[in-house]
mmCIF file with all atom_site columns, C-alpha atoms in Angstrom:
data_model
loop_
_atom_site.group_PDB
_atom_site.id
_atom_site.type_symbol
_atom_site.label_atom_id
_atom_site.label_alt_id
_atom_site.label_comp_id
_atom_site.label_asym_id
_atom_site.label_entity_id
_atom_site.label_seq_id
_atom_site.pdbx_PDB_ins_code
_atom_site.Cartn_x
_atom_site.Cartn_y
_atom_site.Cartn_z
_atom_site.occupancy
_atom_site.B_iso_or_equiv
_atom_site.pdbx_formal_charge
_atom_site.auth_seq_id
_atom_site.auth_comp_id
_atom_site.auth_asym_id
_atom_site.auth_atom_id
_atom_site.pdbx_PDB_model_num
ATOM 1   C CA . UNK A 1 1   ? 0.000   0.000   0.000  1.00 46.00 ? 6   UNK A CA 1
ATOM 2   C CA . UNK A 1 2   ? 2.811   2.404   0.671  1.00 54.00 ? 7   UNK A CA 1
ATOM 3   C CA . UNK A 1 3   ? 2.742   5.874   2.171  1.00 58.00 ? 8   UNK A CA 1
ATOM 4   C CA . UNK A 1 4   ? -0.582  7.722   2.826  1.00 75.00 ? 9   UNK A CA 1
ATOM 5   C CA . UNK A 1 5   ? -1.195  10.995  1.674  1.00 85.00 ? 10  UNK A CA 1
ATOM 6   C CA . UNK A 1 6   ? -2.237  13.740  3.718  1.00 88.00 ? 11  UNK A CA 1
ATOM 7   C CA . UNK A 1 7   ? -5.853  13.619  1.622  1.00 90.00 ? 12  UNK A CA 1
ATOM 8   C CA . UNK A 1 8   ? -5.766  9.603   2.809  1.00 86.00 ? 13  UNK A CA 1
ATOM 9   C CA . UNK A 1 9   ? -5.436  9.983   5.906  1.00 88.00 ? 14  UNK A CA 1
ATOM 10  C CA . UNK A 1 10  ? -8.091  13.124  6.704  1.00 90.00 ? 15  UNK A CA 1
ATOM 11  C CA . UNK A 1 11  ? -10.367 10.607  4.238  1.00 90.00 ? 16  UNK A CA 1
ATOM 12  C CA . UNK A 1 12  ? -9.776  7.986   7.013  1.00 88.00 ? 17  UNK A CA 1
ATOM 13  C CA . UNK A 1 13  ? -10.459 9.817   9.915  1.00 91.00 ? 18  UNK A CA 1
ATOM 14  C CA . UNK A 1 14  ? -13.649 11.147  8.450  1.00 93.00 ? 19  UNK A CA 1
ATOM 15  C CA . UNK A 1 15  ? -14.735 7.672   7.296  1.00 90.00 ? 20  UNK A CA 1
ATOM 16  C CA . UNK A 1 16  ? -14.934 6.804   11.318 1.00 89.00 ? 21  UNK A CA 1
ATOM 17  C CA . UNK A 1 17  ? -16.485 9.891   12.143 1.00 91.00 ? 22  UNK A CA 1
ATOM 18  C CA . UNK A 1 18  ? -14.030 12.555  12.872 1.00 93.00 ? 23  UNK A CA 1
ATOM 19  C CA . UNK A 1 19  ? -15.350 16.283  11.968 1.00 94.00 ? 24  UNK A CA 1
ATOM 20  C CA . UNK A 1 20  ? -13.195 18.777  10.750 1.00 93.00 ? 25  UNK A CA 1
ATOM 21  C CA . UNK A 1 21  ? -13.241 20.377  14.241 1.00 93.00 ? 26  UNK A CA 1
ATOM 22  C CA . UNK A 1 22  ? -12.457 17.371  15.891 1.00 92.00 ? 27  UNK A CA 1
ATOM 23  C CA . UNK A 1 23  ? -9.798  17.040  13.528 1.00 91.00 ? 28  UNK A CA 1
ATOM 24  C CA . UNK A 1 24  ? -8.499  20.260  14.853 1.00 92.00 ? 29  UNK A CA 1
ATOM 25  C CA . UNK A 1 25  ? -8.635  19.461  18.276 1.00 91.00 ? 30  UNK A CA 1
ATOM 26  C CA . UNK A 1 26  ? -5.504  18.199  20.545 1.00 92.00 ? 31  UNK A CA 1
ATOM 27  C CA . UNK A 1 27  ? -5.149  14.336  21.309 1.00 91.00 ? 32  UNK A CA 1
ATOM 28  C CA . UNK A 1 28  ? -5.520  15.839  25.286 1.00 91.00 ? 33  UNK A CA 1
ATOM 29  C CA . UNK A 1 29  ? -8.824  17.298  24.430 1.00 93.00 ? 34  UNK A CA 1
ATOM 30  C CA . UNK A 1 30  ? -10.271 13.699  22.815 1.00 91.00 ? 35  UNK A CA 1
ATOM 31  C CA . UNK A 1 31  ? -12.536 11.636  24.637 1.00 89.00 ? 36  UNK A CA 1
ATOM 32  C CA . UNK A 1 32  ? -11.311 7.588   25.151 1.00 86.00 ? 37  UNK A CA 1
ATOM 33  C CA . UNK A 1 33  ? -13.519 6.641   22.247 1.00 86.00 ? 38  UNK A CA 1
ATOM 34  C CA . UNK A 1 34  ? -12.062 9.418   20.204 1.00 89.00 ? 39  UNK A CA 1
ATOM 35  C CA . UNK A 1 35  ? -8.335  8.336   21.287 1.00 89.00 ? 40  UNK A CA 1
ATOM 36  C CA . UNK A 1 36  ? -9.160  5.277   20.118 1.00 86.00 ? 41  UNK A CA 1
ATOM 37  C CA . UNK A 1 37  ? -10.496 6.049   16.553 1.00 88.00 ? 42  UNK A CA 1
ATOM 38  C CA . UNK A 1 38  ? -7.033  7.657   16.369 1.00 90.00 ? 43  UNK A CA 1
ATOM 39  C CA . UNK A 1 39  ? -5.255  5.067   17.561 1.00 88.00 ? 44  UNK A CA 1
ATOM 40  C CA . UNK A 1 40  ? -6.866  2.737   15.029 1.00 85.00 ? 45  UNK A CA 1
ATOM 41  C CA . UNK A 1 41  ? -6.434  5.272   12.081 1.00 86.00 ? 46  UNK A CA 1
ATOM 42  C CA . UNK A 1 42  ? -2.586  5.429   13.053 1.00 86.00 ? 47  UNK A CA 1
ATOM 43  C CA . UNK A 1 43  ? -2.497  2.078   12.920 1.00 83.00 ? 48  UNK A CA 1
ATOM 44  C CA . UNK A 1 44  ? -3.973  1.622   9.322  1.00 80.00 ? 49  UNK A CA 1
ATOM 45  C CA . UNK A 1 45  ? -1.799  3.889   7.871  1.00 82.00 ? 50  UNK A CA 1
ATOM 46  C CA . UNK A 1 46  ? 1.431   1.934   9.163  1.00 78.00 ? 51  UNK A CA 1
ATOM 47  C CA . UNK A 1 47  ? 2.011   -0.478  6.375  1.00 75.00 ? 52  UNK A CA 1
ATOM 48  C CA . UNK A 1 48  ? 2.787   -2.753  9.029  1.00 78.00 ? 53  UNK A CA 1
ATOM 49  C CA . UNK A 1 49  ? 2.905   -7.000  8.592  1.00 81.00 ? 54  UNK A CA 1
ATOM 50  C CA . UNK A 1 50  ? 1.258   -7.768  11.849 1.00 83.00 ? 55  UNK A CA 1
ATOM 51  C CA . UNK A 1 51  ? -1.286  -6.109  13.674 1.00 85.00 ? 56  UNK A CA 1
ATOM 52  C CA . UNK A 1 52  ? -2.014  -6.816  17.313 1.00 86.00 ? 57  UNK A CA 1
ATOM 53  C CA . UNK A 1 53  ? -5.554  -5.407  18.761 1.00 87.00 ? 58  UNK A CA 1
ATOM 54  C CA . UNK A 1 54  ? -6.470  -5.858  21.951 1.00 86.00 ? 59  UNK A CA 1
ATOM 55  C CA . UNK A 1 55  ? -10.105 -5.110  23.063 1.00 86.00 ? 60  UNK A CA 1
ATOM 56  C CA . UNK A 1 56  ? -10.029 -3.003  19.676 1.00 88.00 ? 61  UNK A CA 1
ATOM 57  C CA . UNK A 1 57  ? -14.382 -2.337  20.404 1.00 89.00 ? 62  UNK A CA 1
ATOM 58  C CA . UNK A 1 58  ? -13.842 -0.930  23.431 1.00 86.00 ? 63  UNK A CA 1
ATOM 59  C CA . UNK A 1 59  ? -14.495 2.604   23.524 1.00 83.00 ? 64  UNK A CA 1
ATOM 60  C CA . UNK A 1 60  ? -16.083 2.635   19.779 1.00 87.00 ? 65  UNK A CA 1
ATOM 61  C CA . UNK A 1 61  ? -20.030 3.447   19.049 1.00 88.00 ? 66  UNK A CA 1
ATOM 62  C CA . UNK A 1 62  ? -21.542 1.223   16.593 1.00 91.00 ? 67  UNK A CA 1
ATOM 63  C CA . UNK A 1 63  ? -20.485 3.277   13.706 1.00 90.00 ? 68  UNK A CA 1
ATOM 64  C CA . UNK A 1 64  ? -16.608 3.090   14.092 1.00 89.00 ? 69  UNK A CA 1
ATOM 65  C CA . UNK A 1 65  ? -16.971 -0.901  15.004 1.00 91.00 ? 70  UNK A CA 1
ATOM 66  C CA . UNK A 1 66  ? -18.522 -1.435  11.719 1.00 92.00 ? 71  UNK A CA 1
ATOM 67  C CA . UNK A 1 67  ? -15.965 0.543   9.711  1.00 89.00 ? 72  UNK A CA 1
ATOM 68  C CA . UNK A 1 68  ? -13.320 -1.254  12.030 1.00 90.00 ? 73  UNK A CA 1
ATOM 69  C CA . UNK A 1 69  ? -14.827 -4.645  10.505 1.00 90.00 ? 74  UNK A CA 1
ATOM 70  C CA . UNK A 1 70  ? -15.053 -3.627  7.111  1.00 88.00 ? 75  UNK A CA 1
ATOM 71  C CA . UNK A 1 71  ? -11.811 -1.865  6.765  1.00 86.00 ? 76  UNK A CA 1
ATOM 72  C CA . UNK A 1 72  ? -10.276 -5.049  8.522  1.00 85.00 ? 77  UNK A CA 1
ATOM 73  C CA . UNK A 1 73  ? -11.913 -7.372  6.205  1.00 79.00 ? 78  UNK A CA 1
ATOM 74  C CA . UNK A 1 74  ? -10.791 -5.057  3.022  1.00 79.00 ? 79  UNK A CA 1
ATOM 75  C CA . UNK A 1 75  ? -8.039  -2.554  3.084  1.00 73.00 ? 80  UNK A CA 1
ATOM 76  C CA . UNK A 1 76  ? -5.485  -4.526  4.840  1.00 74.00 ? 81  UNK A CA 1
ATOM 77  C CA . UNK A 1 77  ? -4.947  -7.676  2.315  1.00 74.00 ? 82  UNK A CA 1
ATOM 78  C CA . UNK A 1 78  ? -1.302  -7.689  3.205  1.00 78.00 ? 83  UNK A CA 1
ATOM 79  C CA . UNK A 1 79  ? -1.579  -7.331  6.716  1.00 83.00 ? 84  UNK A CA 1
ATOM 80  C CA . UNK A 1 80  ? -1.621  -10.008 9.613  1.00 84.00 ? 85  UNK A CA 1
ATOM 81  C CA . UNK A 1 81  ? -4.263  -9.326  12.252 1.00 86.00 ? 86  UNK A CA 1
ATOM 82  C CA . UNK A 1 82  ? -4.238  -10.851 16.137 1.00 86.00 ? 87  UNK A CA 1
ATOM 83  C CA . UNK A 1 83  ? -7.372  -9.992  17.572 1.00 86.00 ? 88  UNK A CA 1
ATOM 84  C CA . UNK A 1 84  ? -8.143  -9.877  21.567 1.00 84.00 ? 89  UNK A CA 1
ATOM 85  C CA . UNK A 1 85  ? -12.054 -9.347  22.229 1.00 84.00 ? 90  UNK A CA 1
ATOM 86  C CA . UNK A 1 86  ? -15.127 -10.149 23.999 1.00 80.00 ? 91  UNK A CA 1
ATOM 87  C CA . UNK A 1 87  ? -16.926 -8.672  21.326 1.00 86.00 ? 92  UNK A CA 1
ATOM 88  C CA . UNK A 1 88  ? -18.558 -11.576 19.135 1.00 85.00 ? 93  UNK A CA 1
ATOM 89  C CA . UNK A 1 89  ? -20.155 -10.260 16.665 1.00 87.00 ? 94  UNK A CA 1
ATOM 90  C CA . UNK A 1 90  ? -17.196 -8.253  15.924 1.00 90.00 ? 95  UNK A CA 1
ATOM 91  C CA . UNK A 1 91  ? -15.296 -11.071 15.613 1.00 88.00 ? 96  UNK A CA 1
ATOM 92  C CA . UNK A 1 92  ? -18.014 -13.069 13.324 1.00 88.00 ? 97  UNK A CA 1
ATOM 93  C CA . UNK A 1 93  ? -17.855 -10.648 10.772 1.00 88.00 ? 98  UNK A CA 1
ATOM 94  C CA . UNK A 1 94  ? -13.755 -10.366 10.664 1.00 88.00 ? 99  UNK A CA 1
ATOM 95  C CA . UNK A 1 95  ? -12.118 -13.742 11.386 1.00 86.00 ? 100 UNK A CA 1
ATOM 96  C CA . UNK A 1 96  ? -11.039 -16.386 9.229  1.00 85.00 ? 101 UNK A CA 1
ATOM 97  C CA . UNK A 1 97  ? -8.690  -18.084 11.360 1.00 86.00 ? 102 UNK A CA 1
ATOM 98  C CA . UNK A 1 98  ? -9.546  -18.827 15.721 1.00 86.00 ? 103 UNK A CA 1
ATOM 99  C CA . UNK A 1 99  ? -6.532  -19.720 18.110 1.00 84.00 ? 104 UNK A CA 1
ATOM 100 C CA . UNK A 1 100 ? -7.816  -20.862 21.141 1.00 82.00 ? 105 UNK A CA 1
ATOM 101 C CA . UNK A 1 101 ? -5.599  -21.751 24.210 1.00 78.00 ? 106 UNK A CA 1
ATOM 102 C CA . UNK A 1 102 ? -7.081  -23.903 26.755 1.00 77.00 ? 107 UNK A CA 1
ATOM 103 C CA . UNK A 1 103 ? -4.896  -25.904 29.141 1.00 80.00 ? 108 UNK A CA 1
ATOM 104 C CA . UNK A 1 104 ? -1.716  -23.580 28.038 1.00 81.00 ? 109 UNK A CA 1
ATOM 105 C CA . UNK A 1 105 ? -1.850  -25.343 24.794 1.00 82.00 ? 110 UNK A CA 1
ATOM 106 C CA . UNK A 1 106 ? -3.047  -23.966 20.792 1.00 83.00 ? 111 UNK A CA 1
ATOM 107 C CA . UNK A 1 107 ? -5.603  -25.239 18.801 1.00 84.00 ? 112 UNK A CA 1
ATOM 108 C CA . UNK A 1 108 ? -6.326  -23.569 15.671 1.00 85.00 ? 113 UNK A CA 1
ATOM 109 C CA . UNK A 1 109 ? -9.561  -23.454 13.849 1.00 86.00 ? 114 UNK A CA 1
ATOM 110 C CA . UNK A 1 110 ? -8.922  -22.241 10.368 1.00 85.00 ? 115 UNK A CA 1
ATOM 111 C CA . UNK A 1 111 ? -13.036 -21.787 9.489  1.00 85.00 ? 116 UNK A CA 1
ATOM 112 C CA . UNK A 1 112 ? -13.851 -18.730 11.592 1.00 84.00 ? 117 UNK A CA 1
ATOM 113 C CA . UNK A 1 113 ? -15.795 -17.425 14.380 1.00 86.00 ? 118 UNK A CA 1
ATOM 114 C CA . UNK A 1 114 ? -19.385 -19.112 13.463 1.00 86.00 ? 119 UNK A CA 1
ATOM 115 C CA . UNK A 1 115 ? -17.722 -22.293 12.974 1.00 88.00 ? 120 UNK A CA 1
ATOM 116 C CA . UNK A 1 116 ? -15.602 -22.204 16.222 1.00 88.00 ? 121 UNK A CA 1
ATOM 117 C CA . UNK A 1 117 ? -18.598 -21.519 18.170 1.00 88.00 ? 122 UNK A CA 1
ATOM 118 C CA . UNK A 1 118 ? -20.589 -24.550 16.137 1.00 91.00 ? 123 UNK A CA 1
ATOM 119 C CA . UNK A 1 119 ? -17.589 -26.562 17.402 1.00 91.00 ? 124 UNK A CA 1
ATOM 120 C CA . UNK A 1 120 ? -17.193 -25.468 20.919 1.00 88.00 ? 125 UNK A CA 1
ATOM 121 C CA . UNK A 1 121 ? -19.942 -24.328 22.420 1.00 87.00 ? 126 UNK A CA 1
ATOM 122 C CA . UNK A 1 122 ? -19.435 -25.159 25.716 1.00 85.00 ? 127 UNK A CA 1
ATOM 123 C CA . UNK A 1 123 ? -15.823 -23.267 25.448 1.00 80.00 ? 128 UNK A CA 1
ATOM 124 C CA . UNK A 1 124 ? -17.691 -20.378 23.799 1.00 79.00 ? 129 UNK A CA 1
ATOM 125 C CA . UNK A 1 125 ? -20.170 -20.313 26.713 1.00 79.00 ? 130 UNK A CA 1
ATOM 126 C CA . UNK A 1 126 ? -17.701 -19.957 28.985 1.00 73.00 ? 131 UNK A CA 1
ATOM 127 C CA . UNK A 1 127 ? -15.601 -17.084 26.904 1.00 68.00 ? 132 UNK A CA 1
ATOM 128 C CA . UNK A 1 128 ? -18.168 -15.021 28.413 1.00 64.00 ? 133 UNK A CA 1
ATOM 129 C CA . UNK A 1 129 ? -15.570 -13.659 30.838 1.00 57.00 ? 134 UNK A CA 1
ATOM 130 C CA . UNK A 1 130 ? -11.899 -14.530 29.106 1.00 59.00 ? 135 UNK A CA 1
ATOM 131 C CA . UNK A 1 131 ? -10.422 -13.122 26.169 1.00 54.00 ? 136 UNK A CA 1
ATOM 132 C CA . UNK A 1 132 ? -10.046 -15.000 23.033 1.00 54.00 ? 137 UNK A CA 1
ATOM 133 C CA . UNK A 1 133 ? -7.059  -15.211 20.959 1.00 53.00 ? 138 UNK A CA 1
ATOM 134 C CA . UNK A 1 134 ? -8.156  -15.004 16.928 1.00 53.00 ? 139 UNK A CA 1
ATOM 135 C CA . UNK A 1 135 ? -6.334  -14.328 13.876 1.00 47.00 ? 140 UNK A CA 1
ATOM 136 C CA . UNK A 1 136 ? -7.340  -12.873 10.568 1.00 46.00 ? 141 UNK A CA 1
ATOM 137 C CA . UNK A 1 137 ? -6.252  -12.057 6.907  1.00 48.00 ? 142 UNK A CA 1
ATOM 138 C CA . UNK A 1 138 ? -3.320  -14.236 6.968  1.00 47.00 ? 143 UNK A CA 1
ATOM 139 C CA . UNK A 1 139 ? -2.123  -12.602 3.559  1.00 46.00 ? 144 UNK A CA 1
ATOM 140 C CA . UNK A 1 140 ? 0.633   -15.697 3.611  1.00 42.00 ? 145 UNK A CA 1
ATOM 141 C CA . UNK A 1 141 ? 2.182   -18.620 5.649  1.00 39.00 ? 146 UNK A CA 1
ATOM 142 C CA . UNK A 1 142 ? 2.897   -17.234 8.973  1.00 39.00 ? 147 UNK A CA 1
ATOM 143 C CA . UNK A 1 143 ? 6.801   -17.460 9.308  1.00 37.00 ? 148 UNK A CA 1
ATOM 144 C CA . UNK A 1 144 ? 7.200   -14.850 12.128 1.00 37.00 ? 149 UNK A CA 1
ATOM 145 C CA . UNK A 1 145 ? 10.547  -13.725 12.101 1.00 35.00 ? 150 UNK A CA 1
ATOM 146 C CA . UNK A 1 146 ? 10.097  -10.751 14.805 1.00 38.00 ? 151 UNK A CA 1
ATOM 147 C CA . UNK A 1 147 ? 12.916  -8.202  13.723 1.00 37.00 ? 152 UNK A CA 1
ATOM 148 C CA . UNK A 1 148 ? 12.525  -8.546  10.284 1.00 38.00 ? 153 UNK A CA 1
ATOM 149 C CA . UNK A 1 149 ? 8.301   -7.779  10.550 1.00 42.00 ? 154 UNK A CA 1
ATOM 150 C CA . UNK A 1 150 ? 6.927   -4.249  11.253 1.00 47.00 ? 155 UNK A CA 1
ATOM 151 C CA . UNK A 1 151 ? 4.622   -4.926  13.537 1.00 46.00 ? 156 UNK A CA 1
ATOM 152 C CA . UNK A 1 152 ? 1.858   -2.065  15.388 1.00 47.00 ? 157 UNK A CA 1
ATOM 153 C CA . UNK A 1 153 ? 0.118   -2.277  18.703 1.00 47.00 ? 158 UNK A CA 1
ATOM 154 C CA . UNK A 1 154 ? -2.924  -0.378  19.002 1.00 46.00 ? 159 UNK A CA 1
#
């Protein structure tokens, strides 16, 4: 994707809701939702092989969690994404790949959310109050190779 233009970038942040006056405001003066909408905007525009989210709904009205999903699903073909959330639906709409960890070992479910719950619904049940590991948009084998990836936290 390369490097975004200025026009890109104000596109973005409009695209999850930011005015022009928000725009204009300081990062001091933004509510936690707001920070957050930043925080994910920064992190689109990073180029970046891995993306780690953790709780990325938190904060978000239903508006920015459905441009989170789409844009996830979309604009990042190149881009690994680790998702931490309790937020289901979210994660129906956006994964294609679940790792689970029960019993401090991995099991991977390469079908998705809907099917991982079909599978385990007693494990999904009692998600209810744990975070779930998933991964998306694997845009290739995963080799992780830590200091050669560039990799944003959000």
């Amino acid at each position: 994707a390369g490097a975004r233009t200025k026009q890109e970038v104000i596109t973005l942040l409009s695209d999850i809701g930011f005015t022009p006056q928000v725009q204009s405001s300081a990062v001091r003066a933004l509510s936690g939702g707001w920070r957050m909408k930043l925080a994910l905007v920064c992190a689109m525009v990073q180029n970046c092989d891995v993306l780690l989210l953790d709780e990325p709904t938190n904060h978000l009205d239903t508006h920015a969690v459905d441009w989170l999903a789409r844009h996830l699903s979309s604009a990042m073909p190149h881009t690994t994404v680790i998702i931490v959330s309790h937020d289901y639906e979210f994660l129906s709409k956006t994964v294609t790949d679940v790792v689970h960890m029960e019993n401090q070992t991995l099991a991977y479910y390469p079908d998705g959310w809907r099917s991982f719950s079909a599978q385990r619904p007693a494990v999904v049940a009692a998600l209810q109050n744990s975070p779930l590991l998933v991964r998306i948009k694997l845009s290739s084998p995963l080799y992780i190779v830590w200091p050669a990836l560039k990799t944003y936290f959000v």
